[in-house]
XYZ file of C-alpha atoms in Angstrom:
769
model
C 30.394 -1.424 99.654
C 29.965 -3.548 96.539
C 32.670 -3.994 93.946
C 30.469 -2.829 91.082
C 29.805 0.477 92.843
C 33.497 1.372 92.806
C 34.151 -0.132 89.359
C 35.557 2.516 87.021
C 37.272 3.070 83.713
C 40.301 5.356 83.638
C 40.570 7.746 80.679
C 43.262 10.216 79.593
C 42.880 12.916 76.952
C 45.386 12.534 74.117
C 46.912 15.162 71.850
C 44.037 14.799 69.371
C 41.583 15.685 72.135
C 40.234 12.150 72.162
C 39.818 10.033 75.286
C 42.057 6.977 75.575
C 40.916 4.090 77.757
C 43.679 3.146 80.221
C 41.861 0.194 81.730
C 39.120 -0.953 84.071
C 39.542 -1.321 87.813
C 38.262 -0.408 91.255
C 38.810 3.013 92.807
C 39.514 3.864 96.422
C 40.544 6.973 98.338
C 43.266 6.514 100.931
C 46.248 8.268 102.487
C 49.491 7.659 100.571
C 52.620 8.262 102.634
C 54.792 8.901 99.593
C 52.460 11.605 98.289
C 51.756 13.000 101.767
C 48.011 13.178 101.257
C 44.686 11.550 100.456
C 44.899 10.086 96.955
C 42.720 8.356 94.395
C 43.945 4.826 93.642
C 42.652 2.627 90.844
C 43.807 -0.983 90.677
C 43.175 -3.082 87.563
C 40.525 -5.739 87.990
C 42.519 -8.132 85.790
C 45.816 -8.319 87.692
C 45.636 -5.775 90.509
C 48.243 -3.497 88.938
C 48.073 0.222 89.696
C 46.285 2.083 86.916
C 46.082 5.453 88.669
C 47.631 7.108 91.696
C 46.576 10.741 91.977
C 46.826 12.948 95.033
C 43.709 15.046 95.681
C 45.259 18.497 95.467
C 43.554 21.390 97.271
C 43.977 23.600 94.192
C 42.797 21.155 91.496
C 39.421 21.774 89.886
C 37.380 18.568 89.796
C 34.168 18.362 87.780
C 31.333 15.859 88.048
C 29.581 15.188 84.753
C 26.537 13.102 83.803
C 26.299 11.676 87.373
C 28.946 8.998 86.616
C 32.013 10.993 85.497
C 34.690 12.861 87.434
C 37.076 14.897 85.285
C 40.159 16.941 86.248
C 43.517 18.201 84.998
C 46.781 17.339 86.712
C 49.127 19.289 84.453
C 49.107 21.229 81.222
C 47.407 19.197 78.504
C 46.997 16.171 80.805
C 43.334 15.578 81.569
C 42.021 12.572 83.488
C 38.559 11.093 83.869
C 36.976 8.353 85.955
C 33.866 6.776 84.458
C 31.876 4.921 87.150
C 29.664 1.940 86.508
C 27.182 3.150 89.148
C 26.091 6.624 90.207
C 26.387 5.711 93.881
C 30.111 5.003 93.540
C 30.644 8.322 91.748
C 28.830 10.176 94.522
C 30.990 8.538 97.218
C 34.275 9.503 95.570
C 32.934 12.990 94.789
C 32.058 13.548 98.452
C 35.557 12.440 99.430
C 37.151 14.889 96.977
C 34.946 17.731 98.229
C 35.740 16.794 101.852
C 39.498 17.049 101.194
C 39.087 20.402 99.442
C 36.451 21.717 101.852
C 33.840 22.210 99.136
C 30.106 21.718 98.905
C 29.349 18.264 97.376
C 26.120 19.611 95.871
C 28.140 21.560 93.287
C 29.408 19.898 90.148
C 32.729 21.749 90.197
C 34.971 22.110 93.228
C 36.602 25.433 92.326
C 37.528 27.831 89.578
C 40.510 26.648 87.530
C 43.091 29.408 87.192
C 44.934 29.931 83.949
C 48.579 30.694 84.710
C 48.643 33.277 81.951
C 45.979 35.220 83.811
C 47.256 34.964 87.373
C 48.094 38.664 87.459
C 44.674 39.660 86.105
C 43.069 37.321 88.633
C 44.843 39.095 91.470
C 43.337 42.394 90.280
C 39.777 41.059 90.578
C 38.187 42.208 93.866
C 37.476 39.619 96.556
C 33.741 40.367 96.364
C 33.628 39.510 92.653
C 33.200 35.770 93.159
C 30.545 35.432 90.423
C 29.714 37.413 87.324
C 26.647 39.538 87.997
C 24.008 38.679 85.430
C 21.381 41.199 84.297
C 17.749 40.303 85.036
C 16.416 37.756 82.566
C 14.039 40.083 80.712
C 13.280 40.810 77.064
C 14.604 44.355 77.392
C 17.980 43.093 78.695
C 18.678 40.449 76.034
C 21.166 42.655 74.175
C 23.044 43.341 77.413
C 23.143 39.624 78.228
C 24.418 38.785 74.716
C 27.213 41.367 75.033
C 28.227 39.959 78.422
C 28.366 36.365 77.175
C 30.365 37.353 74.102
C 32.803 39.462 76.152
C 33.789 36.699 78.599
C 34.777 34.150 75.893
C 38.291 35.581 75.632
C 39.014 35.051 79.341
C 39.161 31.544 80.859
C 38.595 32.905 84.376
C 35.554 34.956 83.389
C 34.170 31.989 81.468
C 34.361 29.945 84.667
C 32.634 32.631 86.698
C 29.878 33.085 84.123
C 29.283 29.325 84.014
C 28.917 29.229 87.811
C 26.477 32.119 87.708
C 24.362 30.493 84.984
C 24.164 27.230 86.944
C 23.473 28.735 90.352
C 20.569 30.925 89.310
C 18.781 28.518 86.937
C 19.386 31.111 84.255
C 19.343 28.743 81.275
C 15.730 27.719 81.678
C 14.693 31.365 82.112
C 16.427 32.282 78.851
C 14.725 29.437 77.008
C 11.405 30.657 78.394
C 12.116 34.066 76.803
C 12.835 32.276 73.521
C 9.315 30.884 73.399
C 7.920 34.368 74.125
C 10.031 35.991 71.387
C 9.009 33.368 68.871
C 5.311 33.831 69.712
C 5.733 37.590 69.254
C 7.934 37.114 66.157
C 10.518 39.334 67.851
C 13.404 38.842 65.401
C 15.780 41.140 67.227
C 15.291 39.258 70.468
C 15.676 35.909 68.651
C 18.971 37.071 67.139
C 20.232 38.033 70.600
C 19.197 34.627 71.939
C 21.168 32.954 69.130
C 24.297 34.802 70.274
C 23.604 33.956 73.927
C 23.013 30.227 73.398
C 25.989 29.855 71.085
C 28.176 31.687 73.627
C 26.945 29.431 76.436
C 27.897 26.361 74.355
C 31.376 27.849 73.930
C 31.756 28.099 77.690
C 32.565 24.402 77.297
C 31.036 23.272 80.612
C 29.556 19.818 81.075
C 27.206 20.976 83.856
C 25.618 23.473 81.462
C 25.323 20.786 78.767
C 23.426 18.564 81.190
C 20.787 21.276 81.481
C 20.744 22.405 77.861
C 20.573 18.889 76.405
C 17.911 17.553 78.751
C 14.600 16.449 77.232
C 12.909 19.632 78.495
C 15.393 22.063 76.969
C 17.191 20.629 73.944
C 14.563 21.465 71.317
C 14.427 25.099 72.554
C 18.237 25.216 72.316
C 17.974 23.988 68.709
C 15.265 26.604 68.108
C 17.528 29.431 69.347
C 20.297 28.262 67.023
C 17.923 28.492 64.038
C 17.898 32.297 64.185
C 21.390 33.089 62.967
C 21.504 36.846 62.209
C 23.590 36.093 59.107
C 20.679 34.176 57.536
C 17.773 35.844 55.740
C 15.404 33.069 56.795
C 15.845 30.823 59.818
C 16.766 27.185 59.310
C 14.143 24.553 60.111
C 16.257 22.257 62.265
C 13.462 21.400 64.711
C 11.186 20.364 61.876
C 13.864 18.020 60.583
C 14.517 16.492 64.024
C 10.855 15.960 64.859
C 9.337 15.075 61.485
C 12.001 14.016 58.981
C 14.362 12.167 61.322
C 12.319 9.260 62.619
C 13.551 6.995 65.358
C 12.811 3.412 64.395
C 13.006 0.607 66.891
C 13.682 -2.433 64.729
C 13.486 -4.412 67.939
C 11.591 -2.679 70.756
C 13.948 -1.165 73.362
C 12.433 -1.716 76.770
C 15.061 0.304 78.661
C 13.744 3.893 78.803
C 17.107 5.252 79.920
C 18.781 3.706 76.878
C 16.125 5.122 74.555
C 16.535 8.604 76.068
C 20.315 8.390 75.747
C 20.041 7.469 72.053
C 17.710 10.422 71.346
C 19.953 12.828 73.224
C 23.129 11.675 71.516
C 21.623 11.965 68.051
C 20.400 15.501 68.683
C 23.640 16.688 70.255
C 25.583 15.191 67.363
C 23.277 17.058 64.996
C 23.973 20.322 66.838
C 27.717 19.777 66.618
C 27.851 18.594 62.985
C 25.063 20.589 61.322
C 24.095 23.646 63.321
C 27.321 24.970 64.812
C 29.955 26.489 62.502
C 33.082 24.506 61.740
C 35.509 24.478 64.713
C 38.359 25.966 62.667
C 36.575 29.323 62.690
C 36.944 29.555 66.464
C 39.640 29.008 69.047
C 40.941 25.491 69.594
C 39.208 23.352 72.212
C 36.170 25.640 72.502
C 33.973 22.546 72.138
C 36.256 19.874 73.614
C 33.793 19.140 76.408
C 31.001 18.770 73.856
C 33.121 16.165 72.070
C 33.643 14.375 75.380
C 29.916 14.546 76.136
C 29.100 12.794 72.840
C 31.958 10.328 73.252
C 30.883 9.093 76.673
C 27.251 8.933 75.574
C 28.225 6.611 72.716
C 30.342 4.454 74.993
C 27.405 4.102 77.347
C 24.964 3.265 74.522
C 27.206 0.558 73.077
C 27.818 -0.927 76.518
C 24.121 -1.029 77.344
C 23.196 -2.629 74.024
C 26.014 -5.131 74.208
C 24.977 -6.238 77.661
C 21.382 -6.791 76.515
C 21.910 -10.271 75.029
C 18.194 -10.795 74.435
C 17.978 -7.693 72.263
C 20.979 -8.522 70.065
C 20.010 -12.169 69.737
C 16.626 -11.117 68.401
C 18.236 -8.666 65.955
C 20.402 -11.339 64.348
C 17.664 -13.956 64.405
C 15.404 -11.707 62.327
C 18.269 -10.568 60.116
C 18.998 -14.146 58.976
C 15.386 -15.355 58.894
C 14.256 -15.947 55.311
C 10.731 -14.941 56.291
C 11.822 -11.426 57.282
C 10.444 -8.783 54.934
C 12.915 -6.804 52.854
C 11.920 -3.501 54.454
C 12.392 -4.956 57.917
C 15.743 -6.442 56.960
C 16.819 -3.053 55.603
C 16.058 -1.463 58.962
C 17.931 -4.192 60.802
C 21.020 -3.793 58.613
C 21.015 -0.025 59.093
C 20.746 -0.529 62.841
C 23.747 -2.891 62.894
C 25.674 -0.405 60.768
C 24.985 2.394 63.253
C 25.850 0.039 66.086
C 29.235 -0.714 64.501
C 29.825 2.987 63.825
C 29.252 3.766 67.505
C 31.707 1.030 68.438
C 34.519 3.083 66.913
C 34.386 5.261 70.017
C 35.451 2.282 72.109
C 39.041 1.620 73.089
C 40.798 -1.405 71.529
C 40.156 -3.865 74.349
C 36.478 -2.910 74.520
C 36.143 -2.996 70.755
C 37.674 -6.471 70.786
C 34.953 -7.717 73.118
C 32.310 -5.923 71.043
C 33.237 -7.565 67.733
C 33.675 -10.953 69.376
C 30.107 -10.606 70.626
C 28.922 -9.837 67.094
C 30.888 -12.796 65.711
C 29.362 -15.152 68.264
C 25.894 -13.887 67.343
C 26.502 -14.695 63.644
C 27.323 -11.384 61.988
C 29.346 -12.968 59.150
C 26.712 -15.517 58.035
C 24.200 -12.684 58.138
C 26.405 -10.581 55.850
C 26.486 -13.416 53.303
C 22.730 -13.105 53.046
C 22.326 -9.334 52.966
C 25.273 -8.648 50.643
C 23.606 -10.813 48.017
C 20.323 -8.907 48.130
C 19.130 -6.733 45.244
C 18.457 -3.708 47.444
C 21.298 -1.228 46.860
C 20.861 0.445 50.252
C 21.058 -2.895 52.030
C 24.186 -3.894 50.100
C 25.837 -0.560 50.831
C 25.097 -0.842 54.560
C 26.311 -4.457 54.586
C 29.540 -3.386 52.881
C 30.114 -0.780 55.600
C 29.588 -3.429 58.282
C 31.989 -5.776 56.508
C 34.597 -3.019 56.346
C 34.358 -2.517 60.120
C 34.963 -6.228 60.644
C 37.878 -6.482 58.207
C 39.599 -3.366 59.531
C 39.236 -4.591 63.086
C 40.286 -8.231 62.604
C 41.098 -9.666 59.156
C 42.063 -12.938 60.856
C 38.567 -13.318 62.280
C 37.068 -12.982 58.785
C 39.635 -15.365 57.257
C 38.976 -17.943 59.958
C 35.244 -17.841 59.249
C 35.772 -18.117 55.494
C 37.990 -21.197 55.774
C 35.477 -22.871 58.070
C 32.615 -22.503 55.601
C 31.341 -25.878 54.332
C 33.386 -26.830 51.299
C 30.537 -28.843 49.814
C 28.566 -25.677 49.152
C 28.748 -23.878 45.847
C 31.733 -21.565 45.497
C 29.341 -18.753 44.647
C 27.969 -18.564 48.193
C 31.347 -18.265 49.905
C 31.613 -14.918 51.640
C 34.714 -13.758 49.764
C 33.168 -14.746 46.431
C 30.046 -12.794 47.354
C 32.274 -9.776 48.032
C 34.133 -10.246 44.722
C 30.851 -10.479 42.810
C 29.603 -7.300 44.453
C 32.799 -5.612 43.300
C 32.396 -6.927 39.761
C 28.692 -6.064 39.537
C 28.911 -2.546 40.972
C 26.432 -0.428 38.985
C 27.991 2.878 40.015
C 29.645 4.443 36.905
C 32.552 5.569 39.096
C 32.738 2.153 40.832
C 32.875 3.716 44.302
C 31.659 0.545 45.989
C 34.027 -1.622 43.935
C 37.002 0.470 45.033
C 35.994 0.038 48.674
C 35.563 -3.728 48.302
C 38.860 -4.060 46.449
C 40.599 -2.403 49.390
C 38.968 -4.877 51.782
C 40.021 -7.855 49.639
C 43.543 -6.518 49.565
C 43.553 -6.382 53.354
C 42.308 -9.960 53.577
C 44.964 -11.380 51.243
C 47.823 -9.277 52.607
C 50.406 -11.626 54.188
C 51.732 -8.753 56.311
C 48.705 -8.830 58.602
C 48.825 -12.626 58.739
C 52.253 -12.705 60.364
C 50.972 -11.490 63.712
C 48.386 -14.225 63.900
C 48.643 -16.796 66.660
C 47.821 -19.415 64.043
C 51.156 -19.902 62.289
C 49.569 -21.790 59.398
C 47.088 -19.039 58.581
C 49.107 -17.666 55.661
C 49.601 -21.019 53.950
C 46.076 -22.280 54.545
C 44.260 -19.103 53.584
C 46.251 -18.430 50.418
C 45.753 -22.027 49.304
C 42.040 -21.642 49.964
C 41.869 -18.300 48.124
C 43.634 -19.515 44.987
C 41.595 -22.709 44.901
C 38.118 -21.297 45.500
C 38.210 -17.562 44.811
C 40.894 -16.553 42.304
C 38.931 -17.815 39.314
C 36.015 -15.584 40.338
C 38.303 -12.553 40.580
C 39.919 -13.113 37.164
C 36.675 -14.072 35.368
C 36.055 -10.553 33.921
C 39.650 -10.400 32.712
C 39.417 -13.756 30.933
C 35.940 -12.965 29.611
C 37.165 -9.781 27.946
C 40.011 -11.511 26.119
C 39.378 -14.432 23.741
C 41.921 -17.146 23.005
C 42.036 -18.818 19.604
C 43.518 -22.223 20.380
C 44.179 -23.092 16.737
C 46.187 -20.033 15.823
C 47.380 -19.408 19.368
C 46.460 -15.738 18.995
C 44.712 -13.753 21.700
C 42.216 -11.176 20.460
C 40.682 -8.245 22.296
C 36.940 -8.791 21.905
C 35.425 -6.734 24.733
C 33.427 -3.590 24.208
C 36.120 -1.225 25.424
C 33.869 1.026 27.511
C 35.037 3.158 30.407
C 33.297 1.259 33.218
C 34.648 -2.112 32.067
C 38.126 -0.621 31.744
C 37.869 0.713 35.298
C 36.838 -2.696 36.609
C 39.688 -4.455 34.795
C 42.108 -1.855 36.162
C 40.957 -2.643 39.715
C 41.416 -6.368 39.120
C 44.887 -5.812 37.671
C 45.823 -3.686 40.651
C 44.884 -6.542 42.950
C 46.745 -9.093 40.795
C 49.822 -6.863 40.800
C 49.657 -6.838 44.588
C 49.508 -10.646 44.492
C 52.616 -10.834 42.284
C 54.506 -8.767 44.816
C 53.345 -10.634 47.935
C 52.242 -14.161 46.874
C 55.312 -15.412 45.069
C 54.550 -19.137 44.831
C 50.760 -19.199 44.491
C 50.455 -16.413 41.928
C 53.400 -17.742 39.896
C 51.708 -21.118 39.546
C 48.407 -19.471 38.626
C 49.943 -17.152 36.018
C 51.791 -19.945 34.246
C 48.907 -22.429 34.349
C 46.438 -19.879 32.987
C 48.923 -18.115 30.694
C 47.619 -15.034 32.459
C 50.290 -12.546 31.435
C 49.469 -13.111 27.757
C 45.826 -12.315 28.458
C 46.747 -9.238 30.476
C 49.049 -7.836 27.796
C 46.167 -7.894 25.311
C 44.881 -4.914 27.257
C 47.858 -2.910 25.961
C 45.584 -2.393 22.934
C 42.898 -0.645 24.986
C 41.949 2.876 23.971
C 42.001 3.741 27.684
C 45.607 4.545 28.494
C 45.140 3.966 32.218
C 44.187 0.332 31.505
C 47.210 -0.186 29.244
C 49.379 1.228 32.026
C 47.841 -1.196 34.526
C 48.681 -4.122 32.212
C 52.223 -2.819 31.811
C 52.577 -2.363 35.566
C 51.576 -6.000 36.049
C 54.377 -7.127 33.725
C 56.812 -4.692 35.323
C 56.200 -6.231 38.755
C 56.841 -9.698 37.348
C 60.115 -8.655 35.715
C 61.051 -6.732 38.846
C 61.249 -10.019 40.747
C 64.159 -11.106 38.488
C 62.877 -14.661 38.633
C 64.293 -16.868 35.867
C 61.112 -18.979 35.817
C 59.155 -15.871 34.884
C 61.867 -14.809 32.430
C 61.757 -18.140 30.606
C 57.955 -17.955 30.529
C 58.125 -14.478 28.950
C 60.761 -15.533 26.415
C 58.978 -18.724 25.423
C 55.687 -16.881 24.959
C 57.308 -13.946 23.105
C 55.441 -11.639 25.502
C 57.506 -8.550 24.786
C 55.838 -8.248 21.391
C 52.635 -6.471 22.579
C 54.706 -4.093 24.702
C 56.995 -3.160 21.827
C 54.025 -2.833 19.476
C 52.433 -0.414 21.951
C 55.676 1.586 22.065
C 55.892 1.778 18.292
C 52.194 2.600 17.910
C 52.606 5.407 20.430
C 55.032 6.998 17.982
C 56.835 10.152 19.001
C 54.288 11.146 21.635
C 56.053 11.807 24.899
C 53.450 10.635 27.398
C 53.097 8.427 30.462
C 52.773 5.235 28.423
C 56.000 6.014 26.566
C 57.865 6.742 29.804
C 56.579 3.582 31.496
C 57.664 1.331 28.638
C 61.085 2.979 28.440
C 61.453 2.515 32.219
C 60.714 -1.195 31.842
C 63.554 -1.682 29.352
C 65.839 0.618 31.336
C 65.307 -1.595 34.383
C 66.248 -4.676 32.380
C 69.398 -2.919 31.194
C 70.454 -1.562 34.591
C 69.820 -4.867 36.359
C 71.589 -6.675 33.513
C 68.973 -9.420 33.163
C 70.963 -11.355 30.579
C 68.313 -13.760 29.334
C 65.832 -10.955 28.622
C 68.487 -8.709 27.068
C 69.520 -11.465 24.661
C 65.876 -12.163 23.757
C 65.068 -8.489 23.144
C 68.167 -7.781 21.046
C 67.906 -10.992 19.033
C 64.236 -10.532 18.204
C 63.363 -6.835 18.351
C 66.470 -4.710 17.968
C 65.865 -4.022 14.293
C 62.552 -2.414 15.210
C 64.001 -0.501 18.167
C 67.341 0.755 16.848
C 65.696 3.804 15.251
C 64.657 5.094 18.710
C 67.449 7.493 19.553
C 65.847 10.032 21.922
C 66.915 7.713 24.759
C 70.018 5.567 24.986
C 68.155 2.621 26.519
C 68.069 0.368 23.465
C 71.614 1.132 22.416
C 72.562 0.346 25.988
C 70.779 -3.004 25.708
C 72.705 -3.745 22.527
C 75.935 -2.740 24.288
C 75.174 -5.063 27.184
C 74.407 -7.820 24.713
C 77.711 -7.376 22.865
C 79.668 -7.121 26.119
C 78.214 -10.423 27.203
C 79.140 -12.014 23.876
C 82.705 -10.714 24.212
C 82.840 -11.969 27.762
C 81.709 -15.411 26.676
C 84.297 -15.422 23.911
C 87.049 -14.364 26.301
C 85.964 -16.996 28.774
C 86.253 -19.632 26.093
C 89.735 -18.377 25.133
C 90.864 -18.385 28.740
C 89.606 -21.928 29.072
C 91.731 -23.007 26.129
C 94.713 -21.068 27.467
C 94.342 -22.731 30.834
C 94.444 -26.123 29.180
C 97.664 -25.238 27.373
C 99.216 -23.868 30.551
C 98.347 -27.074 32.296
C 100.251 -29.036 29.677
C 103.281 -26.868 30.247
C 103.009 -27.012 34.045
C 102.685 -30.778 33.978
C 105.893 -31.002 31.997
C 107.678 -28.591 34.349
C 106.857 -30.943 37.153
C 108.844 -33.633 35.298
C 111.751 -31.210 35.106
C 111.515 -30.556 38.845
C 111.679 -34.248 39.368
C 115.189 -34.160 37.997
C 116.210 -32.350 41.206
C 115.748 -35.677 42.989
C 117.584 -37.736 40.435
C 120.898 -37.196 38.734
C 122.682 -38.880 35.912
C 125.771 -39.881 37.979
C 125.916 -43.637 38.118
C 129.141 -43.740 40.133
C 129.144 -46.397 42.907
C 132.758 -45.889 44.039
C 131.903 -44.013 47.258
C 131.903 -47.134 49.377
C 129.425 -48.908 51.592
C 129.153 -46.039 54.112
C 128.119 -43.624 51.436
C 125.637 -46.123 50.034
C 124.080 -46.640 53.488
C 123.672 -42.878 54.006
C 122.267 -42.508 50.507
C 119.658 -45.185 51.116
C 118.499 -43.634 54.399
C 118.379 -40.077 53.026
C 116.713 -41.210 49.871
C 114.016 -43.101 51.736
C 113.070 -40.001 53.767
C 113.313 -37.424 50.971
C 111.603 -39.541 48.387
C 108.618 -40.120 50.714
C 108.217 -36.361 51.242
C 108.546 -35.748 47.523
C 105.862 -38.290 46.632
C 103.429 -36.818 49.178
C 103.954 -33.336 47.735
C 103.647 -34.611 44.187
C 100.502 -36.560 45.076
C 98.907 -33.369 46.493
C 99.796 -31.443 43.350
C 98.244 -34.083 41.124
C 95.101 -34.117 43.261
C 94.719 -30.347 42.849
C 94.879 -30.541 39.067
C 92.459 -33.449 39.093
C 89.935 -31.265 40.986
C 90.388 -28.307 38.652
C 89.866 -30.319 35.527
C 87.003 -32.292 36.972
C 85.155 -28.993 37.485
C 86.149 -27.267 34.269
C 86.184 -30.024 31.668
C 83.694 -32.668 30.626
C 85.175 -36.128 31.093
C 83.930 -39.496 30.042
C 82.939 -42.111 32.632
C 85.890 -44.229 31.545
C 88.287 -41.358 32.136
C 86.803 -40.666 35.601
C 87.246 -44.314 36.559
C 90.925 -44.200 35.557
C 91.696 -41.051 37.534
C 93.636 -42.823 40.301
C 97.075 -42.651 38.663
C 99.232 -39.927 37.325
C 99.096 -41.330 33.822
C 95.298 -41.303 33.864
C 95.238 -37.723 35.215
C 97.256 -36.473 32.325
C 95.024 -38.466 30.039
C 91.976 -36.405 31.084
C 93.046 -33.951 28.414
C 93.000 -35.539 25.004
C 95.930 -33.873 23.218
C 96.815 -34.965 19.689
C 100.395 -35.766 20.709
C 99.496 -37.760 23.839
C 100.728 -41.003 22.263
C 104.148 -39.505 21.454
C 104.498 -38.266 25.018
C 103.634 -41.656 26.429
C 106.306 -43.299 24.264
C 108.877 -40.732 25.429
C 107.931 -41.411 29.064
C 108.385 -45.129 28.592
C 111.825 -44.614 27.054
C 112.824 -42.352 29.952
C 111.705 -44.916 32.508
C 113.857 -47.590 30.809
C 116.919 -45.342 30.637
C 119.578 -45.909 33.339
C 119.908 -42.092 33.653
C 116.462 -41.978 35.387
C 117.308 -44.435 38.142
C 116.691 -42.714 41.513
C 119.818 -41.490 43.087
C 120.462 -38.852 45.732
C 123.258 -36.421 44.804
C 125.994 -35.706 47.354
């Protein structure tokens, strides 16, 4: 038994009725003591961990689909599937399941699943009623057959029984034979009945029936039956579209006949689901869940088969990048790759990872550089779709390629610059393609999706690259539509202010606003070097209000950062002037522009951005004081005056502190008197003098330490609060110099008084008794 034969993928059905890939491994059937029965075990091929352990229950309904799938339900809303690499492995496990349950392996379903809500009704069904009895497949009985099929749709048990009956008697092919007869006879009544029958059979939601109905022999007759909807006056021509209009083009010949058949089948089944059948919301939930699964697994198989054919894909990319390839051929190749990428969305993340890595290794990104620069609109649109798949899957992969491009080449041929130019040159009046490309650029320059990268320097390196090689291309339309008069230092709006140009500039401003919010250093440097905010605010004059709002939003983001570098730049450039002019020109109209400008100033007031408040009040308050329908500008003036009062009070407190220090310094001299007294009496004798000397030595040392600490404290305070000359700082080691830090007018008088006191006999140190 080979490993590949038992190689499987484990799938579970999620809440959105989509299959989630749980991993790839090897399946075996063995007795598990803990579960007390034969069980299916799947161990991961990567690390041997247990992906699945499921006991084969005697009452579980297992289904075999498409020769390589086994599907079953273990609990309510918990469906499992094993997708085998080889049919032989699927057959082996299927035989084991049927052996445990005592069923015939030739059937594709082991037993009828019982809906718990219908257990009582099931008990009422006679033992002999194992299958639904179908009327003879004749023209005269078509109405009876249609009624039967329609009637069973409300009962899960009867749906199961009808499906078994249709499979066991080969009934489907007989019905499709009657369709050809009715169409030859133009029997409209019979054709309408066949429409109801075929649609009802699809709603039975059984994979075994789909295998028959969607086979090469039957699928076009199934489509034909679905053309004759009784609600339509004339039948739809779906078969004509599938056979004549929809042409299958092999850009590179596909030698694998099974792969070619699978592609045809999947396209036609998808067409039935998307075009022919009514929208699912009209019917009960999950009526076509198996049809969704059928298409899903077909796509997975197609992508896997194409991906494994290295010769085929290598040839596709070789011709795609060959300069000699004709434009029509290249268009077909691009559309093929687009469809290939679209199919890859059915893959699970780990499989999709391998898929896109394969495309990257084959040169998908260099190929996109070529095709996105072509004049053919269809080719560019398809290339944009491919690029979006790559960016959404792995922005880091695209960034890595971009930074590795040869720097000696012209900036115009860099992939990101090609994308930016496509955005700028979008000919669509609504700029649909430009909006899509702008979203992709935003993803590429978003630091949030750079943080998870294994390359820790990706953010720094890529942003440096982008601002050096690409930012000037992005801002070129903005700079081109505003002219700068260097002599008068006045910026004039010179662009033809048409709607499409305004839309483009709005997209660019949206991206630049994103940069302000997320690229603090790089965008700040760029804005100040290019004086970009001045150029942006010119657009406040645009007749298109949405563009003026975009310019205002750009400034609002800058101010929202509360960065003093930006604030000084705004003040120095007097950049509030165009905003205030726009507010005044707007007059009394209460519109979005008015509200946005008011919000900008309200933010400055609430956040108390002092430098901007002072600038606005000093320069523009006379023009703004007449606006009284909001209190914003009066509030700004109030903040401004409060700050002036605060500064004044701070200055007064500083002066008061200086005066208090003079008084405190003098009080220290008075405290000193506690250690000295005026008594000069020496009549106490030698014993007293000895005790006085000892006590004095100890007390005086403690006093000087305390006094030294006090002087040091005042030295620190005044060093921080007052400006001192170098000469004063050098003389700060003594008490006399400390006092001299403050230059009072009467300092000289005080010094003379101190000298007199030091010479007086009353100040000689003496300890009192």
